[in-house]
Coordinates of C-alpha atoms in Angstrom, one line a residue:
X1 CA 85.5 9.2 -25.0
X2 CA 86.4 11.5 -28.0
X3 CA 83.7 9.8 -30.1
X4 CA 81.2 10.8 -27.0
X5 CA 82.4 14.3 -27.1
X6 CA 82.5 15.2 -30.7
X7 CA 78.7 13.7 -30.6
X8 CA 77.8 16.1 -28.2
X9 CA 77.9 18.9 -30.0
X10 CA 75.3 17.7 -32.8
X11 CA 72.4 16.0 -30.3
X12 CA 72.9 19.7 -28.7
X13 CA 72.1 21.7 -31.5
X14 CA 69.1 19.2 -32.4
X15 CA 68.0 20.1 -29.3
X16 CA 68.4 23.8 -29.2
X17 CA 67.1 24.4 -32.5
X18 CA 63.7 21.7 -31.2
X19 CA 63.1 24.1 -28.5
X20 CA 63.7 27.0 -30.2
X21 CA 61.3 26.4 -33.0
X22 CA 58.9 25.4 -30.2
X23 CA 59.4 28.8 -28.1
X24 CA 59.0 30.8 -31.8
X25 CA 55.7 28.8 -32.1
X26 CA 54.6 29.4 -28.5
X27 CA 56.2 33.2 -29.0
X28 CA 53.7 33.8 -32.2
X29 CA 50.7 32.4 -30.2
X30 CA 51.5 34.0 -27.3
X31 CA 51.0 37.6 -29.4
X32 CA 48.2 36.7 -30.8
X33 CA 45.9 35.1 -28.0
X34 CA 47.7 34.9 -24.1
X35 CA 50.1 37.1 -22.9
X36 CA 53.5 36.1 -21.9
X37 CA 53.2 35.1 -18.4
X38 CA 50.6 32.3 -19.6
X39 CA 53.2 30.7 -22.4
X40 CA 55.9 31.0 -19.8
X41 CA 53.6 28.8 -17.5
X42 CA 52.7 26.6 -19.8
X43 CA 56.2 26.3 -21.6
X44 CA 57.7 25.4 -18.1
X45 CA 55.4 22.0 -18.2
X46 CA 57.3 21.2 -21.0
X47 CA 60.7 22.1 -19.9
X48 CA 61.6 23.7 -16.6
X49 CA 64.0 26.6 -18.8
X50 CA 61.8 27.4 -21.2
X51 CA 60.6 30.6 -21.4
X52 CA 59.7 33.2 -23.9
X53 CA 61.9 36.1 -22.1
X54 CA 62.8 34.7 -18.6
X55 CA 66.4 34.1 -17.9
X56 CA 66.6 30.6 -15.8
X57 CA 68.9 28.7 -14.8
X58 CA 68.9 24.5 -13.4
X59 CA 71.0 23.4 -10.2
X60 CA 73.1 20.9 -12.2
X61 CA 75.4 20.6 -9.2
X62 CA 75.9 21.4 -5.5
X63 CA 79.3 20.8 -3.5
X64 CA 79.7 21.9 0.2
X65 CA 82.4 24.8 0.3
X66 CA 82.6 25.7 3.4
X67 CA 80.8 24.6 6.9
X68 CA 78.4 27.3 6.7
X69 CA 78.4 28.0 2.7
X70 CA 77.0 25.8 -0.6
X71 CA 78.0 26.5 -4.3
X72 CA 75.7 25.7 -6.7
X73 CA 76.4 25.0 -11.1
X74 CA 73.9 26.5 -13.0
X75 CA 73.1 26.0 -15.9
X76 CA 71.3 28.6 -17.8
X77 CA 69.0 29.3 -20.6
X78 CA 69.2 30.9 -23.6
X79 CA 68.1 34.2 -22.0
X80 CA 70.4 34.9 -19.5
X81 CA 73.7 37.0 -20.0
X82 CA 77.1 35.6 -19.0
X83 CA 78.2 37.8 -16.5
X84 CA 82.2 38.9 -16.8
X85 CA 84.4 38.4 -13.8
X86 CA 83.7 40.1 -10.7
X87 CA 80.5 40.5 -11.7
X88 CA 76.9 40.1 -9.8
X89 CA 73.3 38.3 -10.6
X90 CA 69.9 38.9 -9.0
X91 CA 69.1 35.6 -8.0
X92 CA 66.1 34.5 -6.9
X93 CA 63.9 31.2 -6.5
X94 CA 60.3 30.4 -4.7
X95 CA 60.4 30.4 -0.9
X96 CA 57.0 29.1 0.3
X97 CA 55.3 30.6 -2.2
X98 CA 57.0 33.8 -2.3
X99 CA 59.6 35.2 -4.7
X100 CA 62.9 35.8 -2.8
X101 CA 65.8 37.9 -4.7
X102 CA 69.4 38.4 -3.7
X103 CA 72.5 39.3 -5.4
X104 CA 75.7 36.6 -5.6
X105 CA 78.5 36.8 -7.8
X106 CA 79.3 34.6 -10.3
X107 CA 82.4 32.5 -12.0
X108 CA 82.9 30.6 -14.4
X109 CA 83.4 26.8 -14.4
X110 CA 86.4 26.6 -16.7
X111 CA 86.2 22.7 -17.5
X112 CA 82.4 22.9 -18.3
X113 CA 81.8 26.0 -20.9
X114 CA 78.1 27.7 -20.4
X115 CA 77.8 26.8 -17.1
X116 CA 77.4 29.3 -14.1
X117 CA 78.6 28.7 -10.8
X118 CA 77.3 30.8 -7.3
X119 CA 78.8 30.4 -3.8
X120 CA 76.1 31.4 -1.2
X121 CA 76.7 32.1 2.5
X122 CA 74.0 30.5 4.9
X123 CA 73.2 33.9 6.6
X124 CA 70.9 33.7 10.0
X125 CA 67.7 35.1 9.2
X126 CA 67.9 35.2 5.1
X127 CA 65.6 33.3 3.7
X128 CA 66.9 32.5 0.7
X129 CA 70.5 31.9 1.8
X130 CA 69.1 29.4 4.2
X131 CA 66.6 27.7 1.5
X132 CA 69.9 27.7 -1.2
X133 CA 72.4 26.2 1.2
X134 CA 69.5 23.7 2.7
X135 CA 66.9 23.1 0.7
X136 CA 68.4 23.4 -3.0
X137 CA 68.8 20.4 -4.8
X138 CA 69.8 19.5 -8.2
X139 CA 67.2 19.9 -10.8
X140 CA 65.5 23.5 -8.9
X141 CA 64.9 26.0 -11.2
X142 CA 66.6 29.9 -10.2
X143 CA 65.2 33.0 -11.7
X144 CA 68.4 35.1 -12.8
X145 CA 68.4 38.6 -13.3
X146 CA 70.9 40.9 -15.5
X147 CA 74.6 41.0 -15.3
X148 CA 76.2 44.0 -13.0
X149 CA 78.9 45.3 -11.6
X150 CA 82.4 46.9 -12.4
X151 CA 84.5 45.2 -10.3
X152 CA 86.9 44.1 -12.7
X153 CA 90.8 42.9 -13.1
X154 CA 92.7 46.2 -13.7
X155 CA 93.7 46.6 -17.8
X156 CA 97.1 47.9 -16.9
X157 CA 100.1 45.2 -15.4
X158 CA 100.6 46.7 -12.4
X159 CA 100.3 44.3 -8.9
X160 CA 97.4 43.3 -7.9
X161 CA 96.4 43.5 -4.6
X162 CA 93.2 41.6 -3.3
X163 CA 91.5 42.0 -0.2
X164 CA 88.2 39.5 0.9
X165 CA 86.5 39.3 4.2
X166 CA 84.1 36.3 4.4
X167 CA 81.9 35.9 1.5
X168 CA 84.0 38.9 -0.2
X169 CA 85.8 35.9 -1.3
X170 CA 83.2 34.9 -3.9
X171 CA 84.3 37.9 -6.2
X172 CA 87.9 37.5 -5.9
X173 CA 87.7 33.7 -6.7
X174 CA 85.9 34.7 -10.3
X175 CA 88.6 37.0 -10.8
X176 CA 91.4 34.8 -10.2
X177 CA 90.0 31.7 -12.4
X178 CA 89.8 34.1 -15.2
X179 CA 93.7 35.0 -14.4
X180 CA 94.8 31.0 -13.8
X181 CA 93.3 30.7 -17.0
X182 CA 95.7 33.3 -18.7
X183 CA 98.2 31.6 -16.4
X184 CA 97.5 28.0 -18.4
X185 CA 96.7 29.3 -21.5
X186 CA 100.6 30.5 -21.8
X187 CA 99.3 34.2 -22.3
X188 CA 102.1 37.0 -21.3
X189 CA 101.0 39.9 -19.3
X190 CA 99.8 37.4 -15.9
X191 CA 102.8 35.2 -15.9
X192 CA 104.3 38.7 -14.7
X193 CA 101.9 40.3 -12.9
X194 CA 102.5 40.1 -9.5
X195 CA 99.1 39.3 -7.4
X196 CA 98.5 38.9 -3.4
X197 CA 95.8 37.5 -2.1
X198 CA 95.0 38.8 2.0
X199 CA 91.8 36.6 3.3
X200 CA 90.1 36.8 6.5
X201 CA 87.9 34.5 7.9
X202 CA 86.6 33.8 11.4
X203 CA 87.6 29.9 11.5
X204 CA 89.5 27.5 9.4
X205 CA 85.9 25.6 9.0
X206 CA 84.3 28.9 7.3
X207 CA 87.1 29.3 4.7
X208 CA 86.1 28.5 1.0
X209 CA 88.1 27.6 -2.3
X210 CA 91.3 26.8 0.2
X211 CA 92.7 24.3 -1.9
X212 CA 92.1 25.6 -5.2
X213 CA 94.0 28.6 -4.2
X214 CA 96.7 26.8 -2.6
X215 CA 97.1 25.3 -6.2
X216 CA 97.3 28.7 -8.2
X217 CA 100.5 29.4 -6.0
X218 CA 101.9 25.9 -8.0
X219 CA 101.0 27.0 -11.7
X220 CA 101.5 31.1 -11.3
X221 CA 104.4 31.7 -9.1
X222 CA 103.9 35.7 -8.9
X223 CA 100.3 35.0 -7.0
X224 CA 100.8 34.7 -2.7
X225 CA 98.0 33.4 -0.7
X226 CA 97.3 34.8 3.2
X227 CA 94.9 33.3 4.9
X228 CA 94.1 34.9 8.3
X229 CA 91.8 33.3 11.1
X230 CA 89.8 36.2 13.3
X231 CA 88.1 34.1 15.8
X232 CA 90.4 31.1 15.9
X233 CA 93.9 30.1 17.2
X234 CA 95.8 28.4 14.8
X235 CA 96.8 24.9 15.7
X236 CA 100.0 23.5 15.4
X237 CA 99.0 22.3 11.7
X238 CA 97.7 25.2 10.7
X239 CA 100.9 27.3 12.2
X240 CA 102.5 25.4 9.7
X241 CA 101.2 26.3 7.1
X242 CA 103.0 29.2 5.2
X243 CA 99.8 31.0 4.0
X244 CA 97.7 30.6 7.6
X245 CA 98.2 33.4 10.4
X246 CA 96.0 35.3 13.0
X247 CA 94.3 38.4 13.6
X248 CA 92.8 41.2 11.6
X249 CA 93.4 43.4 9.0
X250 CA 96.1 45.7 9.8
X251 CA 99.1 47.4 8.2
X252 CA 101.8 44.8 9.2
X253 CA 100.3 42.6 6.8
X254 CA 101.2 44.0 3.6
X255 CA 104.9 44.7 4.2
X256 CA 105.9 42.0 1.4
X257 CA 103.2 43.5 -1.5
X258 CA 105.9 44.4 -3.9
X259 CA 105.6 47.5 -5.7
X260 CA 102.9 49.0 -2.8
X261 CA 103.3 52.1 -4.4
X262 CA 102.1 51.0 -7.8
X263 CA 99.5 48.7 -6.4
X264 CA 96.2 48.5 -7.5
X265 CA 93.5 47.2 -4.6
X266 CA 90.5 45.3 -4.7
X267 CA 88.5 44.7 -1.7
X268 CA 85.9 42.7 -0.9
X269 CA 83.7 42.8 2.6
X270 CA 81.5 44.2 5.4
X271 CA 81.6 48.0 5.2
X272 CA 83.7 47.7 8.5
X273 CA 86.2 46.0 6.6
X274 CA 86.1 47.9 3.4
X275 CA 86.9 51.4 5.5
X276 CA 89.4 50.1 7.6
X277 CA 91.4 48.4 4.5
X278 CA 90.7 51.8 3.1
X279 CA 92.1 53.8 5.9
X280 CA 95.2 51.5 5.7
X281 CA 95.9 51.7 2.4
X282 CA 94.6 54.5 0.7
X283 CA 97.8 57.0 0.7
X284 CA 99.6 53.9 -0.2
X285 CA 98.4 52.5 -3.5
X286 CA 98.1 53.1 -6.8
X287 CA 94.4 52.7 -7.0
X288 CA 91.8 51.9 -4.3
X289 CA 88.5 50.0 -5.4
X290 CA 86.1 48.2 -3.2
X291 CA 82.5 46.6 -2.8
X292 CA 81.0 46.3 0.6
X293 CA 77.8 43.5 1.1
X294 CA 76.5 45.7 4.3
X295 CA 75.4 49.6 4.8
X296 CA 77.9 51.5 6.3
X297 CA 77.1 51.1 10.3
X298 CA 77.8 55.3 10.3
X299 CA 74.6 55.7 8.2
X300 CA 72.8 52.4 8.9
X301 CA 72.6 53.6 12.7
X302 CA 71.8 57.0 12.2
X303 CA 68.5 56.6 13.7
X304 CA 70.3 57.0 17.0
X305 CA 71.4 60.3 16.2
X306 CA 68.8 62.0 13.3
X307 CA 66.2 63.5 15.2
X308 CA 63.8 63.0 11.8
X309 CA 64.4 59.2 11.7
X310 CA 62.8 58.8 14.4
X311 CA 59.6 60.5 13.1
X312 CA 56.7 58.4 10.9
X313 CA 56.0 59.5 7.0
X314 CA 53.2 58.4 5.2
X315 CA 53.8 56.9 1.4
X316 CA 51.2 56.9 -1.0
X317 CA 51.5 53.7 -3.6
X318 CA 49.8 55.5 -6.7
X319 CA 49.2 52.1 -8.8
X320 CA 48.1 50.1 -5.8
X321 CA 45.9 53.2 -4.5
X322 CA 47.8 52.2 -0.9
X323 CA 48.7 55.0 1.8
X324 CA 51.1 53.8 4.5
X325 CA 52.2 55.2 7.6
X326 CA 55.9 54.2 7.8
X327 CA 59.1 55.2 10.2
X328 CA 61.4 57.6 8.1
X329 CA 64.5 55.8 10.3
X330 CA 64.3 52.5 7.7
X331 CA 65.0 52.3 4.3
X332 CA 61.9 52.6 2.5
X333 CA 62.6 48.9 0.7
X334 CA 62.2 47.8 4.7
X335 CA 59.4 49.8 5.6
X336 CA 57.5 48.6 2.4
X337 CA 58.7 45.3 3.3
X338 CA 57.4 45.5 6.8
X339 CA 53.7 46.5 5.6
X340 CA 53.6 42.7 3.3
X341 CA 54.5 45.0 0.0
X342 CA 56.2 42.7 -1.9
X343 CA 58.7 45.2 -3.9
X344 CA 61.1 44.3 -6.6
X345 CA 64.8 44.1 -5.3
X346 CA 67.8 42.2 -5.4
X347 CA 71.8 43.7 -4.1
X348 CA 70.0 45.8 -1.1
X349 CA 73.0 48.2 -1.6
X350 CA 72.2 50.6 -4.2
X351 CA 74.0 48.8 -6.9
X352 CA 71.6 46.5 -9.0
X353 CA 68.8 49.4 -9.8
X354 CA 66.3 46.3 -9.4
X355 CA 64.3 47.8 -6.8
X356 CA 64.3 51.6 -8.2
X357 CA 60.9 53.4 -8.5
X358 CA 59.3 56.6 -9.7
X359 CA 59.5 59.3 -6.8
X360 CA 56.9 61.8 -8.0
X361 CA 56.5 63.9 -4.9
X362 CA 58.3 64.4 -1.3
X363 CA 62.0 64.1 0.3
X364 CA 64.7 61.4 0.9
X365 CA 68.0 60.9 2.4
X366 CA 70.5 58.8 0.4
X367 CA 71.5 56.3 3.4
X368 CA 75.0 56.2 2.3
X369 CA 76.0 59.9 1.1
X370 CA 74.0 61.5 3.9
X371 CA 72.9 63.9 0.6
X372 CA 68.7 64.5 0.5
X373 CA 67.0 65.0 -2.7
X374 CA 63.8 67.0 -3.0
X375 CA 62.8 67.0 -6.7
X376 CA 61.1 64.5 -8.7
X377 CA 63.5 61.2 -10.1
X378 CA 62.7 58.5 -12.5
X379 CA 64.6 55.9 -10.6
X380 CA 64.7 56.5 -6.6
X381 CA 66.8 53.2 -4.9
X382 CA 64.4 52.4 -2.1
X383 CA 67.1 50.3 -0.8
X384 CA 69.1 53.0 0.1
X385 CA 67.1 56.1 0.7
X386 CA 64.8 56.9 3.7
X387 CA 61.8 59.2 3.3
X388 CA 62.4 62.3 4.6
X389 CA 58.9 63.6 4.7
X390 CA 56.1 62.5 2.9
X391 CA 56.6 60.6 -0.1
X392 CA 54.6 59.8 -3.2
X393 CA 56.1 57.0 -5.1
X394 CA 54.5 55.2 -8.5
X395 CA 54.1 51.4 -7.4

């Protein structure tokens, strides 16, 4: 075995260097005769991840984590950035012929360096969590976008308290590797940080990364795990279980976070969640930091009560010479989406700047501040903002 392993590294480099002297042959080419989309097509004959400027990654791996949610081991290319902890990716793969882009966070897999893992939620409707959690198989090729995100592990020692609803878990679990791997690697400031972990999920079945939490309680004994079912009674096993209970958020729950005062939070969830945990908490702790995957319902159902979101805009495309006639009440990533425009996006909450766009002319509401902005911007979130009257944008 260690023969096998210290061989490895050579046949890898032989490799990498192969390729790369073939991508800087293709790349010199490519400037003088074809443009890069043409090398990238023809370099993917040769190799699925190569690409002059694309960052890729293979399915090397896919393991059922839940009974409605897949993760997936990547393994990327030579262009994509490691993402730290907590962070996101645009991630995106062919759907019937059509480029589909979401944003999942990533962790690391700590017993395979280089490698990338996602955890993706099989949402009704969305068609690429349904073709990842389905339809992926090992060997498919992912499109990967930059690195975001500042949802990090605080720098200070103070106690950690972490909050996930549903998928909100996926973050949380790429923080905690990265502190189990303090934990192993003997280093000082974890081994005394005192870390709870609150997790709410509608049934046992839906719950993801159980048992590798249940084994960070073994190796860090400051880190608590709750697990809470919503939408399920808890059996008689389950009731035995010191980190299973019932019911939803509420204050009750975190009598026993020592230090409460000095706390800092990190919470993960619908926007539901995220205010509630907020309401709870927020005179209480330290520090209050949080990441919501859904529009606040406030502003995401303000059509009911804006008497202009129920009026129609029209949006001139400049570069594709377009005109539509569009309901100010969606976001204008929706109502783009709605007339078969095919527009560049990825989180869907304001976060990623993938799908931002030159606003030359005309007003729009920022979906989630309520705020409307009148003059001209270099980089207008269609994702977020609703026109407000007539709009001139440069796509």
């Amino acid at each position: 075995m260690s023969k096998e392993m210290s061989a490895m590294p050579n046949s890898m480099s032989v490799s990498e260097h192969t390729s790369g002297s073939v991508l800087q042959r293709l790349g010199r080419f490519a400037q003088s005769v074809m443009d890069h989309d043409a090398v990238n097509f023809w370099a993917g004959k040769l190799n699925p991840l190569w690409s002059l400027n694309q960052p890729m990654a293979r399915i090397v791996a896919r393991e059922e984590a839940a009974s409605n949610s897949v993760t997936l081991i990547l393994k990327p290319n030579r262009h994509v950035v490691l993402p730290q902890a907590g962070q996101h990716l645009n991630v995106a793969a062919e759907v019937e012929g059509v480029r589909i882009a979401r944003s999942y966070s990533s962790s690391a897999v700590l017993d395979q360096p280089g490698l990338l893992a996602i955890t993706v939620k099989q949402v009704k409707g969305g068609r690429l969590s349904n073709w990842l959690c389905l339809q992926a198989r090992e060997g498919d090729v992912l499109y990967l976008g930059q690195p975001f995100g500042d949802f990090q592990w605080p720098v200070s020692p103070q106690p950690v308290l972490l909050l996930a609803a549903g998928s909100g878990i996926t973050p949380m679990i790429s923080l905690l590797r990265q502190y189990a791997q303090h934990a192993v690697m003997g280093m000082p400031l974890p081994s005394k940080q005192a870390v709870q972990l609150h997790y709410w999920v509608r049934s046992r079945a839906e719950a993801c990364f159980v048992e590798e939490l249940q084994a960070l309680t073994s190796i860090q004994p400051n880190f608590t795990f709750h697990l809470y079912l919503t939408q399920q009674d808890l059996s008689p096993a389950q009731a035995s279980q010191p980190y299973a209970q019932y019911g939803r958020i509420q204050a009750s729950h975190f009598a026993q976070q020592e230090d409460l005062n000095n706390s800092h939070v990190l919470a993960c969830g619908s926007a539901g969640f995220v205010s509630t945990a907020q309401q709870i908490l927020h005179t209480q702790v330290a520090s209050f930091q949080a990441e919501a995957f859904s529009l606040p319902s406030t502003h995401a159902d303000s059509a009911n009560t804006d008497p202009a979101s129920n009026q129609t805009v029209e949006i001139t495309l400049q570069k594709q010479q377009r005109i539509l006639t569009v309901p100010s009440g969606q976001s204008i990533l929706e109502a783009l989406e709605a007339q078969g425009i095919s527009h560049p996006s990825g989180c869907r909450m304001g976060l990623c700047n993938t799908c931002a766009c030159h606003k030359v002319s005309g007003s729009t509401k920022h979906m989630i501040s309520g705020e409307q902005q009148h003059e001209e911007t270099a980089a207008l979130r269609v994702c977020i903002s609703q026109a407000r009257s007539d709009l001139v944008l440069d796509i």
